[in-house]
Amino acid sequence: MSARNINVDTIPLHTVLIASDRPENISVWENLFQLRDCIVLSESSISNTLQTARLVGPSLMLVDMNLSRQKRTTMLKELRLASRGPIILLVSANTAAEIIEAKQAGADECLLKPVNPAVLIVKAMAWLGHGKRHERPTQPYSLPHPRQQISRPS
């Protein structure tokens, strides 16, 4: 696992886990996310990816691995169980059935290779909520009683 040093003045909004068996792609993807103040972790094996996902609970997972359909399906199902973060899968799919299968296994987004880095980062930031951290409300939402009049400003 690799990570970058964090500047205390810039607190990253999100943690991104990159699973790739292509070292040349990892550096490209890492730089794209680091430029957007994300903490980036990268793994090159399925077992390490699953372990990191369980330990960290990343905000987003990017999977760029050359796997058989069966291994890819198993990995996606296990990643989905390990973390709630969205999964973006970079895939060289030959048929729409492969993409549907990947989405059913847990992928939130499938991008066909070769992927334009600009398209990838736009999709990823959309899944991350455009880089904005959404606070959970401290009080539960309450609705007015059905018979209560709602006052409207004039």
JSON list of C-alpha atoms in Angstrom, two decimals, residues 12 14 41 52 69 79 129 149:
[
{"chain": "A", "resi": 12, "resn": "PRO", "atom": "CA", "xyz": [-8.43, 15.92, 2.03]},
{"chain": "A", "resi": 14, "resn": "HIS", "atom": "CA", "xyz": [-12.06, 11.81, 0.35]},
{"chain": "A", "resi": 41, "resn": "LEU", "atom": "CA", "xyz": [-4.13, 4.44, -1.60]},
{"chain": "A", "resi": 52, "resn": "THR", "atom": "CA", "xyz": [-7.34, -2.17, 2.49]},
{"chain": "A", "resi": 69, "resn": "ARG", "atom": "CA", "xyz": [-15.00, -12.57, -15.53]},
{"chain": "A", "resi": 79, "resn": "LEU", "atom": "CA", "xyz": [-15.46, -5.03, -2.36]},
{"chain": "A", "resi": 129, "resn": "GLY", "atom": "CA", "xyz": [-20.46, 14.50, -4.54]},
{"chain": "A", "resi": 149, "resn": "GLN", "atom": "CA", "xyz": [-51.16, 24.10, 9.32]}
]
